[in-house]
């Protein structure tokens, strides 16, 4: 009897250990949330929520510092929107082709190429953008400096391509073959079938891909930092701009006091954006589960 | 049977869609070719033995990236050592132990949230928590611990996936022979999910290799040459952070190209490994 109860005790302890390991993830999320809120609130209190969110001027090192982050918020939104406008159509059509029409060998080659694209470090994207895109924009559009919102948009569009292609492909491949067969039997050509039957059937998966792209674009820091010029201007295509992410990273190294606290508040705003995107993502994922 | 030609409108629709698909695929393919080709062509000529085997010297005015290579290796090792038990343990809890659906939902939701958080926020919280609150200063250890949180969902997910492929009958067989739960996990379940753990490791290595924003404020940008244990407690730049510093702050483009080429080759290798391992385990499982 004693052996049995001892064995049970050990089992219980081990169960407890695994429970704790499982809860580490939850703890991490709580840690991040609590830290961001606790360190982000003081500066917002001091500056005032309205002045902070809608102030048009950021001059953190001026004699009379101004902490308005509207330029960063708008730049992040415009930059992400631009990346989506360029990246989603390319990714979408590529996904349809690869999922439905491509020869097996070509598909395999492209799939590994796209995985590679997903694995390339963001600093490499930023660096290539800095060496190719920035001087290119300066020459083509004849502007004084190519480090601009446009350069950031193009880099982001390339960076979100892999997730858009992969997730859309998975959704398109999951469309039941009967749907397509029915459409073909009714006389639609293959291309019509893909776009009028398969795509609508996979629409929540494709929406998920777009939302994932938005999340990746809005959170990217290093690549954007290397090509966007980093001046706290209101967003304009050919001007040097600063994103929410780069606002945090560009001043963190030398900031202190209220300036540093304001950077934490920017991170909090970014975090709220991400949470909003996650909620949207969950909404689409749920739709997908119910749809199938 | 008479074959009616398609009306012009449908023909135009089909033609347009086909064209758009081809253009998109061409753009995507050309992008990959250009990126890889450009980085390798510009970078490989700049990779010299001296660059790989020395540390930067202000006296001689030379630049070497050995410290950055070592720092990258240290960070990968330290991160994996911590994240593996955590991630695998969490996955085992979820598939083997958890009875309460609320806890399962909570953990899975937390993992999803973690994988959506941008790395710059990890960097910031890592700096506040590990460097300042835990008093680790800017060090490789603080950087690795930050990356542990980042990679936790990846390891958890891949392990969970492969735990699901361990047939229920194996577990039942072991239980039937009188084994306790812990023994079943050790002897039956864990060996069955090695493939998931290996895949998770490769994915994590790829992610750590490419990470920079989270390391900038947690691991810093020093270039000192250290052993593993001294290295972990002192600041140091990984290859990606070094690339950023050399390109953006010091204008050493040749060195930056060399590092970019090295990173590109490593990325290709990691991808190849992932593909090969995937294939290997698939074959093994199907036998």
Coordinates of C-alpha atoms in Angstrom, one line a residue:
Chain A
X1 CA 0.0 0.0 0.0
X2 CA 2.8 2.4 0.9
X3 CA 4.5 1.8 -2.4
X4 CA 1.3 2.5 -4.3
X5 CA 0.7 5.8 -2.5
X6 CA 4.3 6.8 -3.1
X7 CA 3.9 6.1 -6.7
X8 CA 0.8 8.1 -6.8
X9 CA 2.5 11.0 -5.2
X10 CA 5.3 10.9 -7.8
X11 CA 2.8 10.9 -10.6
X12 CA 1.0 13.8 -9.0
X13 CA 4.2 15.8 -8.7
X14 CA 5.1 15.1 -12.3
X15 CA 1.6 16.1 -13.4
X16 CA 2.1 19.4 -11.5
X17 CA 5.5 20.0 -13.1
X18 CA 4.0 19.6 -16.6
X19 CA 1.1 21.9 -15.6
X20 CA 3.6 24.5 -14.6
X21 CA 5.5 24.1 -17.9
X22 CA 2.2 24.5 -19.8
X23 CA 1.4 27.7 -17.9
X24 CA 4.8 29.3 -18.6
X25 CA 3.3 30.5 -22.0
X26 CA 0.4 32.1 -20.2
X27 CA 2.8 33.7 -17.7
X28 CA 4.9 35.1 -20.6
X29 CA 1.9 36.8 -22.2
X30 CA 0.8 38.2 -18.8
X31 CA 4.4 39.4 -18.2
X32 CA 4.6 41.2 -21.5
X33 CA 1.1 42.8 -21.2
X34 CA 1.7 43.9 -17.6
X35 CA 5.1 45.3 -18.3
X36 CA 3.9 47.2 -21.4
X37 CA 0.9 48.7 -19.5
X38 CA 2.8 49.6 -16.4
X39 CA 5.7 51.2 -18.2
X40 CA 3.5 52.7 -20.9
X41 CA 0.9 54.5 -18.8
X42 CA 3.0 57.1 -16.9
X43 CA 4.1 59.0 -20.0
X44 CA 0.6 59.0 -21.5
X45 CA -0.7 60.4 -18.2
X46 CA 1.9 63.1 -18.1
X47 CA 1.6 64.1 -21.8
X48 CA -2.2 63.6 -22.0
X49 CA -3.8 60.9 -24.0
X50 CA -5.2 63.3 -26.7
X51 CA -1.9 65.2 -27.1
X52 CA 0.0 62.0 -27.2
X53 CA -2.1 60.1 -29.8
X54 CA -3.1 63.1 -31.9
X55 CA -0.2 65.5 -31.5
X56 CA 1.3 66.1 -34.9
X57 CA 4.8 66.9 -33.7
X58 CA 7.4 64.7 -32.2
X59 CA 10.4 66.6 -30.9
X60 CA 11.7 64.5 -28.0
X61 CA 15.1 66.1 -27.7
X62 CA 14.0 69.8 -28.2
X63 CA 14.3 72.3 -25.3
X64 CA 10.6 72.2 -25.1
X65 CA 9.9 68.6 -26.0
X66 CA 6.8 67.6 -27.9
X67 CA 5.5 64.1 -27.8
X68 CA 2.8 63.7 -30.5
X69 CA 2.8 60.3 -32.2
X70 CA 0.2 60.8 -34.9
X71 CA 2.9 60.8 -37.6
X72 CA 4.1 57.4 -36.4
X73 CA 0.6 56.0 -36.2
X74 CA -0.3 57.3 -39.7
X75 CA 3.0 56.1 -41.2
X76 CA 2.5 52.6 -39.8
X77 CA -1.1 52.5 -41.1
X78 CA -0.1 53.9 -44.6
X79 CA 3.0 51.7 -44.8
X80 CA 1.0 48.6 -43.9
X81 CA -1.8 49.5 -46.3
X82 CA 0.7 50.2 -49.1
X83 CA 2.4 46.9 -48.5
X84 CA -0.9 45.1 -48.6
X85 CA -2.0 46.8 -51.8
X86 CA 1.2 45.7 -53.5
X87 CA 1.8 42.4 -51.8
X88 CA -1.6 40.8 -51.6
X89 CA -2.5 40.8 -55.3
X90 CA 0.9 39.3 -56.2
X91 CA 0.7 36.8 -53.4
X92 CA -2.9 35.9 -54.2
X93 CA -2.4 35.2 -57.9
X94 CA 0.8 33.3 -57.2
X95 CA -1.0 31.2 -54.7
X96 CA -3.8 30.4 -57.0
X97 CA -1.4 29.4 -59.8
X98 CA 0.8 27.3 -57.5
X99 CA -2.1 25.6 -55.7
X100 CA -4.2 24.8 -58.8
X101 CA -2.3 25.1 -62.1
X102 CA 1.4 24.7 -61.7
X103 CA 3.2 21.5 -62.8
X104 CA 4.3 19.4 -59.8
X105 CA 8.0 20.0 -60.2
X106 CA 7.7 23.8 -60.8
X107 CA 5.4 23.9 -57.7
X108 CA 8.0 22.2 -55.6
X109 CA 10.7 24.5 -56.7
X110 CA 8.6 27.6 -56.1
X111 CA 7.5 26.3 -52.7
X112 CA 11.0 26.0 -51.5
X113 CA 11.9 29.3 -53.0
X114 CA 9.1 30.9 -51.0
X115 CA 10.2 29.2 -47.8
X116 CA 13.6 30.6 -48.4
X117 CA 12.0 34.1 -48.8
X118 CA 10.3 33.6 -45.5
X119 CA 13.6 32.6 -43.8
X120 CA 15.7 35.5 -45.0
X121 CA 16.6 37.7 -42.0
X122 CA 14.9 41.1 -41.9
X123 CA 18.2 42.9 -41.7
X124 CA 19.2 41.3 -45.0
X125 CA 16.0 42.7 -46.6
X126 CA 16.7 46.0 -45.1
X127 CA 20.3 46.0 -46.3
X128 CA 19.4 45.0 -49.9
X129 CA 16.7 47.7 -49.8
X130 CA 19.2 50.2 -48.6
X131 CA 21.7 49.3 -51.3
X132 CA 19.3 48.9 -54.2
X133 CA 16.0 50.4 -53.6
X134 CA 16.9 53.6 -51.9
X135 CA 19.4 54.8 -54.6
X136 CA 17.0 53.5 -57.2
X137 CA 14.1 55.6 -55.9
X138 CA 16.3 58.6 -55.8
X139 CA 17.2 58.2 -59.4
X140 CA 13.9 57.2 -60.9
X141 CA 11.8 59.7 -59.1
X142 CA 14.5 62.4 -58.9
X143 CA 14.1 63.1 -55.2
X144 CA 16.9 64.2 -52.9
X145 CA 16.8 61.1 -50.7
X146 CA 15.4 57.7 -51.6
X147 CA 15.0 56.6 -48.0
X148 CA 11.3 57.1 -47.9
X149 CA 7.9 55.7 -47.2
X150 CA 7.8 54.2 -50.7
X151 CA 11.0 52.2 -50.1
X152 CA 9.6 50.9 -46.8
X153 CA 6.3 49.9 -48.5
X154 CA 8.2 47.9 -51.2
X155 CA 10.4 46.1 -48.7
X156 CA 7.4 45.3 -46.5
X157 CA 5.4 44.1 -49.6
X158 CA 8.2 41.6 -50.3
X159 CA 8.5 40.6 -46.7
X160 CA 4.8 39.7 -46.4
X161 CA 4.7 37.7 -49.7
X162 CA 5.7 34.4 -48.2
X163 CA 3.0 34.3 -45.5
X164 CA 0.3 35.4 -47.9
X165 CA 1.3 32.8 -50.5
X166 CA 1.7 30.0 -48.0
X167 CA -1.5 30.5 -46.1
X168 CA -3.6 31.2 -49.2
X169 CA -2.2 28.1 -50.8
X170 CA -3.1 25.9 -47.8
X171 CA -6.7 27.3 -47.9
X172 CA -7.0 26.8 -51.7
X173 CA -5.7 23.2 -51.5
X174 CA -8.2 22.4 -48.9
X175 CA -11.2 23.2 -51.2
X176 CA -13.0 19.9 -51.8
X177 CA -12.4 18.6 -55.2
X178 CA -16.1 17.9 -55.7
X179 CA -16.8 21.7 -55.9
X180 CA -14.3 22.1 -58.7
X181 CA -15.4 18.9 -60.5
X182 CA -19.0 20.1 -60.4
X183 CA -18.0 23.5 -61.8
X184 CA -16.0 21.9 -64.6
X185 CA -18.8 19.5 -65.4
X186 CA -21.2 22.4 -65.8
X187 CA -18.9 23.7 -68.6
X188 CA -16.7 26.3 -66.8
X189 CA -13.1 26.3 -67.9
X190 CA -10.4 25.5 -65.3
X191 CA -9.4 29.1 -64.9
X192 CA -13.0 30.2 -64.3
X193 CA -13.4 27.4 -61.8
X194 CA -10.3 28.5 -59.8
X195 CA -11.5 32.1 -59.5
X196 CA -15.2 31.6 -59.3
X197 CA -15.4 28.4 -57.2
X198 CA -12.2 27.6 -55.4
X199 CA -11.3 31.2 -54.4
X200 CA -14.8 32.0 -52.9
X201 CA -14.7 28.6 -51.1
X202 CA -11.3 29.5 -49.6
X203 CA -12.1 33.1 -48.8
X204 CA -11.8 32.9 -45.1
X205 CA -8.3 31.3 -45.4
X206 CA -7.3 34.0 -47.8
X207 CA -8.6 36.7 -45.4
X208 CA -6.5 35.0 -42.7
X209 CA -3.5 35.3 -45.0
X210 CA -4.1 39.1 -45.5
X211 CA -4.5 39.7 -41.7
X212 CA -1.3 37.8 -41.1
X213 CA 0.4 40.0 -43.6
X214 CA -0.9 43.1 -41.9
X215 CA 0.5 41.8 -38.6
X216 CA 3.9 41.1 -40.0
X217 CA 4.1 44.4 -41.8
X218 CA 3.0 46.6 -38.8
X219 CA 5.4 44.8 -36.5
X220 CA 8.5 44.9 -38.7
X221 CA 11.2 47.1 -37.3
X222 CA 14.8 46.5 -38.6
X223 CA 14.2 46.3 -42.3
X224 CA 12.0 49.4 -42.2
X225 CA 14.5 51.2 -40.0
X226 CA 17.2 50.7 -42.7
X227 CA 15.2 52.1 -45.6
X228 CA 12.7 54.7 -44.3
X229 CA 15.0 57.5 -43.3
X230 CA 13.7 57.8 -39.7
X231 CA 12.7 61.5 -39.6
X232 CA 9.5 62.1 -37.6
X233 CA 7.5 63.6 -40.6
X234 CA 3.9 63.2 -41.4
X235 CA 3.7 60.4 -43.9
X236 CA 4.3 61.2 -47.5
X237 CA 5.4 58.8 -50.2
X238 CA 8.8 60.4 -51.0
X239 CA 9.6 61.7 -47.5
X240 CA 11.7 60.2 -44.8
X241 CA 9.3 58.8 -42.2
X242 CA 9.2 57.0 -38.9
X243 CA 7.0 54.0 -38.1
X244 CA 5.7 53.0 -34.6
X245 CA 8.3 50.2 -34.5
X246 CA 11.2 52.4 -35.6
X247 CA 10.2 55.2 -33.3
X248 CA 10.8 52.8 -30.4
X249 CA 14.1 51.4 -31.7
X250 CA 15.7 54.5 -33.0
X251 CA 15.7 56.5 -29.7
X252 CA 15.8 53.7 -27.2
X253 CA 19.6 53.5 -27.0
X254 CA 20.1 57.0 -25.7
X255 CA 16.8 58.0 -24.1
X256 CA 16.0 58.5 -20.5
X257 CA 13.3 60.0 -18.3
X258 CA 10.0 61.1 -19.9
X259 CA 11.5 60.5 -23.4
X260 CA 12.1 56.9 -22.6
X261 CA 8.7 56.5 -21.0
X262 CA 7.1 58.0 -24.1
X263 CA 8.9 55.2 -26.1
X264 CA 7.3 52.6 -23.9
X265 CA 3.9 54.3 -24.5
X266 CA 4.5 54.0 -28.2
X267 CA 5.2 50.3 -27.7
X268 CA 2.0 50.0 -25.8
X269 CA 0.1 51.6 -28.8
X270 CA 1.8 49.2 -31.1
X271 CA 0.9 46.3 -28.8
X272 CA -2.8 47.4 -28.9
X273 CA -2.7 47.4 -32.7
X274 CA -1.3 43.9 -32.7
X275 CA -3.9 42.7 -30.2
X276 CA -6.6 44.1 -32.5
X277 CA -5.1 42.3 -35.4
X278 CA -4.9 39.1 -33.4
X279 CA -8.6 39.4 -32.5
X280 CA -9.5 39.8 -36.2
X281 CA -7.3 36.8 -37.0
X282 CA -9.1 34.7 -34.5
X283 CA -12.4 35.8 -35.9
X284 CA -11.4 34.6 -39.4
X285 CA -9.9 31.4 -38.0
X286 CA -13.1 30.6 -36.2
X287 CA -15.1 31.2 -39.4
X288 CA -12.7 28.9 -41.2
X289 CA -13.3 26.1 -38.7
X290 CA -17.0 26.5 -38.9
X291 CA -16.9 26.6 -42.7
X292 CA -15.3 23.3 -43.1
Chain B
X1 CA -20.3 16.7 -80.7
X2 CA -20.3 20.3 -81.7
X3 CA -17.9 22.5 -79.9
X4 CA -19.1 26.0 -79.2
X5 CA -16.3 28.6 -79.0
X6 CA -16.4 30.6 -75.8
X7 CA -18.0 34.0 -75.9
X8 CA -15.6 36.9 -76.1
X9 CA -16.3 38.1 -72.6
X10 CA -15.4 34.8 -71.0
X11 CA -12.3 34.5 -73.1
X12 CA -11.2 38.0 -72.0
X13 CA -11.8 37.1 -68.4
X14 CA -9.8 33.9 -68.7
X15 CA -7.0 35.6 -70.5
X16 CA -6.7 38.4 -68.0
X17 CA -6.7 36.0 -65.0
X18 CA -4.1 33.8 -66.7
X19 CA -1.9 36.8 -67.4
X20 CA -2.2 38.1 -63.9
X21 CA -1.2 34.7 -62.5
X22 CA 1.8 34.4 -64.8
X23 CA 3.0 38.0 -64.0
X24 CA 2.6 37.4 -60.3
X25 CA 4.5 34.1 -60.4
X26 CA 7.2 35.7 -62.5
X27 CA 7.6 38.6 -60.0
X28 CA 7.8 36.2 -57.0
X29 CA 10.3 34.0 -58.7
X30 CA 12.4 36.8 -60.0
X31 CA 12.4 38.4 -56.5
X32 CA 13.9 35.3 -54.9
X33 CA 16.4 34.8 -57.7
X34 CA 17.5 38.5 -57.5
X35 CA 17.7 38.6 -53.7
X36 CA 19.8 35.4 -53.4
X37 CA 21.9 36.2 -56.5
X38 CA 22.6 39.8 -55.6
X39 CA 23.6 39.1 -52.0
X40 CA 25.8 36.1 -52.9
X41 CA 27.5 37.9 -55.9
X42 CA 28.2 41.0 -53.9
X43 CA 29.0 39.2 -50.6
X44 CA 31.0 36.1 -51.4
X45 CA 34.1 37.9 -52.8
X46 CA 34.3 39.8 -49.5
X47 CA 34.4 36.7 -47.3
X48 CA 38.0 36.1 -46.4
X49 CA 39.6 33.8 -43.9
X50 CA 40.9 36.9 -42.1
X51 CA 37.3 38.2 -41.7
X52 CA 36.0 34.9 -40.4
X53 CA 38.8 34.2 -38.0
X54 CA 39.6 37.5 -36.3
X55 CA 38.0 40.1 -34.1
X56 CA 37.8 43.8 -35.1
X57 CA 40.9 45.7 -34.2
X58 CA 41.0 49.5 -34.0
X59 CA 44.8 49.4 -34.0
X60 CA 45.1 47.7 -37.3
X61 CA 41.8 49.1 -38.7
X62 CA 40.7 45.6 -39.6
X63 CA 37.3 44.1 -39.1
X64 CA 36.7 40.5 -38.2
X65 CA 33.4 38.8 -37.5
X66 CA 34.6 35.8 -35.4
X67 CA 33.0 37.2 -32.2
X68 CA 29.7 37.7 -34.0
X69 CA 29.8 34.1 -35.3
X70 CA 30.5 32.8 -31.8
X71 CA 27.9 35.0 -30.2
X72 CA 25.3 33.7 -32.7
X73 CA 26.3 30.1 -31.8
X74 CA 26.1 30.9 -28.0
X75 CA 22.7 32.5 -28.3
X76 CA 21.3 29.6 -30.3
X77 CA 22.7 27.0 -27.8
X78 CA 21.5 28.9 -24.7
X79 CA 18.1 29.5 -26.2
X80 CA 17.5 25.9 -27.2
X81 CA 18.7 24.6 -23.8
X82 CA 16.0 26.6 -22.1
X83 CA 13.2 26.5 -24.6
X84 CA 13.3 22.8 -25.4
X85 CA 12.2 21.6 -21.9
X86 CA 9.7 24.4 -21.6
X87 CA 8.1 23.9 -25.1
X88 CA 8.2 20.1 -25.0
X89 CA 6.8 20.0 -21.5
X90 CA 4.0 22.3 -22.4
X91 CA 3.1 20.2 -25.4
X92 CA 3.1 17.1 -23.3
X93 CA 0.9 18.7 -20.8
X94 CA -1.6 19.7 -23.5
X95 CA -1.8 16.4 -25.2
X96 CA -1.2 13.9 -22.4
X97 CA -2.4 15.5 -19.2
X98 CA -4.8 18.3 -19.7
X99 CA -8.3 17.4 -18.9
X100 CA -9.6 20.9 -18.3
X101 CA -10.6 22.4 -21.6
X102 CA -10.4 25.9 -20.2
X103 CA -6.7 25.5 -19.3
X104 CA -6.0 24.1 -22.8
X105 CA -7.8 26.9 -24.5
X106 CA -6.0 29.5 -22.3
X107 CA -2.5 28.0 -23.1
X108 CA -3.3 27.7 -26.8
X109 CA -4.6 31.2 -26.9
X110 CA -1.5 32.4 -25.1
X111 CA 0.8 30.6 -27.6
X112 CA -1.1 32.2 -30.5
X113 CA -0.8 35.6 -29.0
X114 CA 3.0 35.1 -28.4
X115 CA 3.5 34.2 -32.0
X116 CA 1.8 37.4 -33.2
X117 CA 3.8 39.8 -31.1
X118 CA 6.5 41.7 -33.1
X119 CA 10.1 41.2 -32.1
X120 CA 10.7 44.8 -31.2
X121 CA 8.2 44.4 -28.4
X122 CA 10.0 41.3 -27.2
X123 CA 13.2 43.3 -27.2
X124 CA 11.6 46.1 -25.2
X125 CA 10.1 43.8 -22.5
X126 CA 13.3 41.7 -22.5
X127 CA 15.2 44.8 -21.8
X128 CA 12.9 45.9 -19.0
X129 CA 12.5 42.5 -17.4
X130 CA 15.7 40.6 -17.9
X131 CA 18.3 43.4 -18.2
X132 CA 16.9 45.8 -15.7
X133 CA 14.5 44.0 -13.3
X134 CA 16.5 40.7 -13.1
X135 CA 19.7 42.7 -13.2
X136 CA 21.4 40.8 -16.0
X137 CA 22.5 43.9 -17.8
X138 CA 22.8 43.9 -21.5
X139 CA 24.1 40.3 -22.1
X140 CA 23.8 37.3 -24.4
X141 CA 21.9 35.6 -21.6
X142 CA 19.3 38.3 -21.4
X143 CA 19.0 38.1 -25.2
X144 CA 18.6 34.3 -25.2
X145 CA 16.0 34.4 -22.5
X146 CA 14.1 36.9 -24.6
X147 CA 14.3 34.6 -27.6
X148 CA 13.1 31.7 -25.4
X149 CA 9.8 33.4 -25.0
X150 CA 9.7 34.1 -28.8
X151 CA 10.4 30.5 -29.8
X152 CA 8.2 28.8 -27.2
X153 CA 5.1 28.7 -29.4
X154 CA 7.1 27.2 -32.3
X155 CA 8.6 24.3 -30.3
X156 CA 5.3 23.8 -28.6
X157 CA 3.3 23.5 -31.8
X158 CA 5.7 21.2 -33.7
X159 CA 6.0 18.9 -30.6
X160 CA 2.2 18.9 -30.2
X161 CA 1.7 18.0 -33.9
X162 CA 4.0 15.0 -33.7
X163 CA 2.5 13.9 -30.3
X164 CA -0.8 13.6 -32.1
X165 CA 0.8 11.1 -34.5
X166 CA 1.8 8.7 -31.7
X167 CA -0.9 6.0 -32.0
X168 CA -3.3 5.9 -29.0
X169 CA -2.9 2.1 -29.0
X170 CA 0.8 2.4 -28.0
X171 CA -0.2 4.3 -24.9
X172 CA -3.0 1.9 -24.1
X173 CA -0.6 -1.0 -24.6
X174 CA 1.9 0.4 -22.1
X175 CA -0.8 1.3 -19.6
X176 CA -2.2 -2.3 -20.0
X177 CA 1.2 -3.7 -19.0
X178 CA 0.9 -1.7 -15.8
X179 CA 3.2 1.3 -16.6
X180 CA 2.4 4.6 -14.8
X181 CA 1.7 7.7 -16.7
X182 CA 5.2 9.2 -16.3
X183 CA 6.8 5.9 -17.5
X184 CA 4.5 5.8 -20.6
X185 CA 5.5 9.4 -21.4
X186 CA 9.2 8.6 -21.0
X187 CA 9.4 5.4 -22.8
X188 CA 6.6 5.5 -25.4
X189 CA 5.4 9.1 -26.0
X190 CA 8.7 11.0 -26.0
X191 CA 10.6 8.7 -28.4
X192 CA 7.6 9.0 -30.7
X193 CA 7.7 12.8 -31.0
X194 CA 11.5 13.2 -31.7
X195 CA 10.6 14.3 -35.2
X196 CA 8.5 17.2 -34.0
X197 CA 11.2 18.3 -31.5
X198 CA 13.9 18.2 -34.2
X199 CA 11.7 20.1 -36.7
X200 CA 11.0 22.6 -33.9
X201 CA 14.7 23.0 -33.2
X202 CA 15.5 23.7 -36.9
X203 CA 12.7 26.2 -37.1
X204 CA 13.9 27.9 -33.9
X205 CA 17.5 28.0 -35.1
X206 CA 16.3 29.7 -38.3
X207 CA 14.4 32.2 -36.4
X208 CA 17.2 32.9 -33.9
X209 CA 19.6 33.3 -36.8
X210 CA 17.5 35.9 -38.4
X211 CA 16.4 37.8 -35.3
X212 CA 17.8 41.3 -34.7
X213 CA 15.2 43.7 -33.3
X214 CA 14.7 41.7 -30.1
X215 CA 18.5 41.4 -29.6
X216 CA 19.4 45.0 -30.1
X217 CA 18.5 46.2 -26.6
X218 CA 18.9 42.9 -24.8
X219 CA 22.2 41.5 -26.1
X220 CA 23.8 44.7 -27.3
X221 CA 26.4 45.3 -30.0
X222 CA 29.8 44.5 -28.5
X223 CA 32.4 42.7 -30.6
X224 CA 34.5 41.1 -27.9
X225 CA 35.8 37.6 -28.3
X226 CA 34.7 35.4 -25.4
X227 CA 34.3 31.8 -24.3
X228 CA 30.8 30.4 -23.9
X229 CA 30.3 31.2 -20.2
X230 CA 32.0 34.6 -20.2
X231 CA 30.1 35.3 -23.4
X232 CA 26.8 34.7 -21.9
X233 CA 27.2 37.2 -19.2
X234 CA 28.6 39.9 -21.4
X235 CA 27.1 41.9 -24.2
X236 CA 27.7 40.8 -27.8
X237 CA 26.3 41.3 -31.3
X238 CA 25.1 38.4 -33.3
X239 CA 25.6 38.2 -37.1
X240 CA 22.3 40.0 -37.8
X241 CA 23.0 42.8 -35.3
X242 CA 26.5 43.1 -36.6
X243 CA 25.2 43.4 -40.2
X244 CA 22.9 46.3 -39.0
X245 CA 25.7 48.1 -37.2
X246 CA 28.2 47.8 -40.0
X247 CA 25.7 48.8 -42.7
X248 CA 23.7 51.5 -41.0
X249 CA 26.0 53.0 -38.5
X250 CA 29.6 52.5 -39.7
X251 CA 29.0 52.4 -43.5
X252 CA 31.3 49.3 -43.9
X253 CA 29.3 47.9 -46.8
X254 CA 31.8 45.3 -47.9
X255 CA 31.7 43.7 -44.5
X256 CA 27.9 44.0 -44.4
X257 CA 27.7 42.3 -47.8
X258 CA 29.9 39.5 -46.5
X259 CA 27.7 39.0 -43.5
X260 CA 24.6 39.1 -45.6
X261 CA 26.0 36.4 -47.8
X262 CA 26.9 34.2 -44.8
X263 CA 23.4 34.7 -43.4
X264 CA 21.9 33.8 -46.8
X265 CA 23.9 30.6 -47.1
X266 CA 22.9 29.7 -43.5
X267 CA 19.2 30.4 -44.3
X268 CA 19.4 28.1 -47.3
X269 CA 21.1 25.4 -45.2
X270 CA 18.5 25.7 -42.4
X271 CA 15.7 25.4 -45.0
X272 CA 17.4 22.4 -46.6
X273 CA 17.7 20.7 -43.3
X274 CA 14.1 21.3 -42.5
X275 CA 13.0 19.8 -45.8
X276 CA 15.3 16.8 -45.5
X277 CA 14.3 16.1 -41.9
X278 CA 10.7 16.4 -42.9
X279 CA 11.1 13.9 -45.7
X280 CA 13.2 11.5 -43.5
X281 CA 10.6 11.3 -40.8
X282 CA 7.7 11.1 -43.2
X283 CA 9.3 8.0 -44.8
X284 CA 10.1 6.6 -41.4
X285 CA 6.6 7.1 -40.1
X286 CA 5.0 5.6 -43.2
X287 CA 7.0 2.4 -42.9

